[in-house]
Short mmCIF file of C-alpha atoms in Angstrom, two decimals:
data_model
loop_
_atom_site.label_atom_id
_atom_site.label_comp_id
_atom_site.label_asym_id
_atom_site.label_seq_id
_atom_site.Cartn_x
_atom_site.Cartn_y
_atom_site.Cartn_z
CA UNK E 1 0.00 0.00 0.00
CA UNK E 2 1.45 3.32 -1.05
CA UNK E 3 1.46 6.54 0.96
CA UNK E 4 -1.39 8.02 -1.06
CA UNK E 5 -3.71 5.07 -0.26
CA UNK E 6 -2.77 5.21 3.41
CA UNK E 7 -3.55 8.95 3.51
CA UNK E 8 -6.99 8.35 2.00
CA UNK E 9 -7.84 5.61 4.54
CA UNK E 10 -6.60 7.77 7.44
CA UNK E 11 -8.76 10.67 6.22
CA UNK E 12 -11.89 8.47 6.01
CA UNK E 13 -11.30 7.04 9.51
CA UNK E 14 -10.74 10.48 11.03
CA UNK E 15 -13.93 11.84 9.47
CA UNK E 16 -15.94 8.89 10.73
CA UNK E 17 -14.52 9.22 14.24
CA UNK E 18 -15.34 12.94 14.37
CA UNK E 19 -18.87 12.38 13.10
CA UNK E 20 -19.47 9.55 15.54
CA UNK E 21 -18.24 11.64 18.44
CA UNK E 22 -20.38 14.58 17.36
CA UNK E 23 -23.57 12.53 17.17
CA UNK E 24 -22.83 10.98 20.56
CA UNK E 25 -22.71 14.40 22.16
CA UNK E 26 -25.82 15.79 20.49
CA UNK E 27 -27.91 12.69 21.17
CA UNK E 28 -26.82 12.57 24.82
CA UNK E 29 -27.77 16.21 25.32
CA UNK E 30 -31.29 15.73 23.97
CA UNK E 31 -34.07 18.26 24.13
CA UNK E 32 -34.26 19.74 27.60
CA UNK E 33 -37.78 20.55 28.73
CA UNK E 34 -38.06 19.79 32.41
CA UNK E 35 -41.70 20.82 32.80
CA UNK E 36 -41.05 23.66 35.25
CA UNK E 37 -38.58 21.60 37.31
CA UNK E 38 -36.12 24.04 38.89
CA UNK E 39 -32.77 24.52 37.19
CA UNK E 40 -29.96 22.17 38.24
CA UNK E 41 -32.37 20.12 40.35
CA UNK E 42 -31.42 16.46 40.67
CA UNK E 43 -34.43 14.31 41.65
CA UNK E 44 -32.13 11.37 42.39
CA UNK E 45 -30.09 13.21 45.03
CA UNK E 46 -30.58 11.87 48.56
CA UNK E 47 -30.40 15.30 50.16
CA UNK E 48 -31.21 18.87 49.18
CA UNK E 49 -27.88 20.68 48.88
CA UNK E 50 -27.79 24.29 50.08
CA UNK E 51 -24.77 26.43 49.23
CA UNK E 52 -23.95 28.56 52.29
CA UNK E 53 -20.32 29.15 51.39
CA UNK E 54 -20.91 32.89 51.00
CA UNK E 55 -22.39 33.34 54.50
CA UNK E 56 -20.38 34.94 57.27
CA UNK E 57 -19.84 33.11 60.56
CA UNK E 58 -22.51 35.29 62.22
CA UNK E 59 -24.99 34.53 59.43
CA UNK E 60 -24.28 30.81 59.67
CA UNK E 61 -24.86 30.80 63.44
CA UNK E 62 -28.11 32.72 62.96
CA UNK E 63 -29.19 30.22 60.29
CA UNK E 64 -28.53 27.28 62.62
CA UNK E 65 -30.43 28.94 65.48
CA UNK E 66 -33.43 29.68 63.24
CA UNK E 67 -33.49 26.09 61.99
CA UNK E 68 -33.44 24.81 65.58
CA UNK E 69 -36.32 27.13 66.55
CA UNK E 70 -38.37 26.08 63.53
CA UNK E 71 -37.76 22.42 64.31
CA UNK E 72 -38.97 22.85 67.89
CA UNK E 73 -41.97 25.05 67.13
CA UNK E 74 -43.44 23.55 63.97
CA UNK E 75 -43.14 20.93 61.26
CA UNK E 76 -41.76 22.41 58.06
CA UNK E 77 -44.47 23.36 55.53
CA UNK E 78 -47.26 22.16 57.85
CA UNK E 79 -49.75 24.32 59.73
CA UNK E 80 -50.03 23.60 63.45
CA UNK E 81 -52.70 20.99 64.13
CA UNK E 82 -52.80 19.71 60.54
CA UNK E 83 -52.06 16.17 59.45
CA UNK E 84 -49.45 15.70 56.73
CA UNK E 85 -47.58 13.28 54.49
CA UNK E 86 -43.98 13.16 55.79
CA UNK E 87 -41.02 13.96 53.59
CA UNK E 88 -39.27 10.83 52.23
CA UNK E 89 -42.42 8.68 52.39
CA UNK E 90 -41.89 5.83 49.91
CA UNK E 91 -44.62 5.15 47.33
CA UNK E 92 -44.74 2.07 45.11
CA UNK E 93 -45.76 2.95 41.56
CA UNK E 94 -45.87 1.37 38.10
CA UNK E 95 -45.47 2.67 34.57
CA UNK E 96 -48.73 3.07 32.67
CA UNK E 97 -47.03 2.80 29.27
CA UNK E 98 -43.84 1.21 27.98
CA UNK E 99 -40.87 3.50 27.30
CA UNK E 100 -37.44 2.96 25.75
CA UNK E 101 -34.17 4.89 25.63
CA UNK E 102 -34.28 4.54 21.83
CA UNK E 103 -37.07 7.12 21.49
CA UNK E 104 -37.44 8.83 24.91
CA UNK E 105 -36.76 12.56 25.11
CA UNK E 106 -35.51 14.39 28.19
CA UNK E 107 -38.38 16.31 29.78
CA UNK E 108 -41.01 14.00 28.29
CA UNK E 109 -44.05 13.40 30.53
CA UNK E 110 -44.58 9.86 31.82
CA UNK E 111 -47.75 8.53 33.47
CA UNK E 112 -47.37 6.47 36.66
CA UNK E 113 -49.99 4.58 38.71
CA UNK E 114 -50.04 4.15 42.50
CA UNK E 115 -49.80 0.45 43.39
CA UNK E 116 -51.10 0.66 47.00
CA UNK E 117 -53.38 3.03 48.89
CA UNK E 118 -51.61 5.82 50.79
CA UNK E 119 -53.28 5.84 54.21
CA UNK E 120 -52.88 8.49 56.91
CA UNK E 121 -54.41 7.86 60.36
CA UNK E 122 -56.60 5.09 58.93
CA UNK E 123 -57.95 7.26 56.09
CA UNK E 124 -57.10 6.79 52.40
CA UNK E 125 -55.67 10.06 51.09
CA UNK E 126 -54.41 8.79 47.70
CA UNK E 127 -56.29 5.70 46.45
CA UNK E 128 -54.64 2.74 44.78
CA UNK E 129 -54.78 3.17 41.01
CA UNK E 130 -54.46 6.97 41.08
CA UNK E 131 -52.57 8.25 38.02
CA UNK E 132 -49.66 10.56 38.77
CA UNK E 133 -46.93 12.30 36.81
CA UNK E 134 -43.29 11.46 36.21
CA UNK E 135 -40.86 12.67 33.56
CA UNK E 136 -37.75 11.59 31.67
CA UNK E 137 -34.85 13.08 33.62
CA UNK E 138 -32.11 11.63 31.42
CA UNK E 139 -32.24 9.73 28.14
CA UNK E 140 -29.57 8.56 25.72
CA UNK E 141 -30.04 6.12 22.88
CA UNK E 142 -27.57 3.34 22.16
CA UNK E 143 -24.93 3.99 19.51
CA UNK E 144 -21.69 2.96 17.89
CA UNK E 145 -18.57 1.81 19.74
CA UNK E 146 -20.79 -0.09 22.16
CA UNK E 147 -22.43 3.01 23.62
CA UNK E 148 -25.28 1.75 25.81
CA UNK E 149 -28.65 3.43 26.14
CA UNK E 150 -29.52 5.23 29.39
CA UNK E 151 -32.99 6.03 30.73
CA UNK E 152 -33.88 7.69 34.06
CA UNK E 153 -37.54 8.28 35.00
CA UNK E 154 -38.11 10.68 37.93
CA UNK E 155 -41.31 11.03 39.91
CA UNK E 156 -43.01 14.43 39.69
CA UNK E 157 -46.35 14.49 41.54
CA UNK E 158 -49.54 12.84 42.74
CA UNK E 159 -52.69 14.53 43.98
CA UNK E 160 -54.63 13.60 47.10
CA UNK E 161 -58.41 13.11 47.07
CA UNK E 162 -58.83 16.77 48.07
CA UNK E 163 -56.51 17.93 45.25
CA UNK E 164 -53.40 18.62 47.33
CA UNK E 165 -50.27 18.29 45.17
CA UNK E 166 -47.72 15.81 46.53
CA UNK E 167 -44.29 16.56 44.94
CA UNK E 168 -42.08 13.55 44.27
CA UNK E 169 -38.43 12.71 43.66
CA UNK E 170 -36.34 9.56 43.02
CA UNK E 171 -37.53 7.02 40.46
CA UNK E 172 -36.37 4.44 37.94
CA UNK E 173 -32.86 4.18 36.50
CA UNK E 174 -31.37 1.74 34.04
CA UNK E 175 -29.05 1.27 31.11
CA UNK E 176 -28.50 -1.13 28.24
CA UNK E 177 -25.41 -3.20 27.55
CA UNK E 178 -22.17 -2.34 25.80
CA UNK E 179 -19.62 -4.57 24.13
CA UNK E 180 -17.07 -3.59 26.80
CA UNK E 181 -13.45 -4.44 26.14
CA UNK E 182 -14.16 -5.92 22.74
CA UNK E 183 -15.24 -2.52 21.48
CA UNK E 184 -12.12 -0.83 22.84
CA UNK E 185 -9.90 -3.36 21.05
CA UNK E 186 -11.92 -3.03 17.86
CA UNK E 187 -11.68 0.77 18.03
CA UNK E 188 -7.90 0.54 18.17
CA UNK E 189 -7.70 -1.95 15.34
CA UNK E 190 -10.35 -0.37 13.15
CA UNK E 191 -12.28 2.86 13.63
CA UNK E 192 -14.74 1.73 10.98
CA UNK E 193 -15.24 -1.66 12.63
CA UNK E 194 -15.82 -0.13 16.06
CA UNK E 195 -18.44 2.28 14.71
CA UNK E 196 -20.62 -0.65 13.65
CA UNK E 197 -20.48 -2.36 17.05
CA UNK E 198 -23.68 -1.09 18.66
CA UNK E 199 -24.64 -0.99 22.33
CA UNK E 200 -28.20 -1.88 23.35
CA UNK E 201 -31.10 0.30 24.49
CA UNK E 202 -32.96 -0.10 27.78
CA UNK E 203 -36.73 -0.61 27.68
CA UNK E 204 -39.18 -0.49 30.57
CA UNK E 205 -42.44 -2.33 29.77
CA UNK E 206 -45.83 -1.13 30.94
CA UNK E 207 -46.39 -2.27 34.53
CA UNK E 208 -42.73 -1.86 35.56
CA UNK E 209 -42.79 -1.31 39.32
CA UNK E 210 -40.45 1.05 41.18
CA UNK E 211 -40.42 3.43 44.16
CA UNK E 212 -40.69 7.21 44.28
CA UNK E 213 -40.26 9.41 47.33
CA UNK E 214 -42.25 12.34 48.70
CA UNK E 215 -40.02 15.37 48.18
CA UNK E 216 -41.19 17.49 51.15
CA UNK E 217 -43.73 17.49 53.98
CA UNK E 218 -47.21 17.89 52.48
CA UNK E 219 -49.91 19.63 54.53
CA UNK E 220 -53.20 17.77 53.97
CA UNK E 221 -55.22 20.83 54.99
CA UNK E 222 -57.06 18.63 57.47
CA UNK E 223 -57.07 17.90 61.20
CA UNK E 224 -57.48 14.52 62.89
CA UNK E 225 -61.14 15.43 63.48
CA UNK E 226 -62.12 16.22 59.89
CA UNK E 227 -59.66 14.15 57.82
CA UNK E 228 -62.21 11.41 57.10
CA UNK E 229 -64.75 13.95 55.86
CA UNK E 230 -62.25 15.90 53.74
CA UNK E 231 -60.95 12.72 52.10
CA UNK E 232 -64.43 11.42 51.28
CA UNK E 233 -64.19 10.36 47.59
CA UNK E 234 -67.90 10.99 47.12
CA UNK E 235 -67.42 14.71 47.74
CA UNK E 236 -66.51 16.67 44.61
CA UNK E 237 -63.22 18.51 45.12
CA UNK E 238 -61.95 21.25 42.85
CA UNK E 239 -62.02 24.94 42.05
CA UNK E 240 -65.48 26.39 42.60
CA UNK E 241 -66.65 29.46 40.69
CA UNK E 242 -69.81 31.38 41.53
CA UNK E 243 -71.28 33.64 38.84
CA UNK E 244 -73.92 36.18 39.79
CA UNK E 245 -76.18 37.32 36.96
#
């Protein structure tokens, strides 16, 4: 093989490698539309991270004292005397429809169904079978060089019988398979050969069961005395409008 032929082959391989890398980046980025989820929020984080690095020592001490007072005097986000759904309550849910990393888009809405009743003080506040909302937090389709598909579904919200929004976090995570070391060897030997070695996508069938977590304390706007009445499913709950003619 002469130098001219080698130069042509090298040029083709370089172009293919650049194009493959480019498509990997653009596909991984996806279309971001987080449905009003706050910027930089990670629903799979175990704790809410607060940056207090800019506070002075006096401000930090005041912050700690205020937090201690709030903890002693009241439950966060809950009016005194009201019942509530505690933060980090685990809920078992299932996917209503199948979804795959091959076609999923970041920010896409996903329907979830509550598997068991959520009961507070002996009263059902969210019935089994209630449809809630989740969304695609991260999605990446499978690609060349053994790149495996990734799909993360985060819980967003349920509503109680009396229409109280229950914000959620955590959810379902998974990824396909890659060719591992074989791909790395193939990539060294042949850029063209490696590009045709595909990873696999991850697919969650309808009915896939997983857990979500209540993001924060949720005030049920009810007391122990009237919870049963407020959560009566036979009472119509919603926004009432009165029009006087």
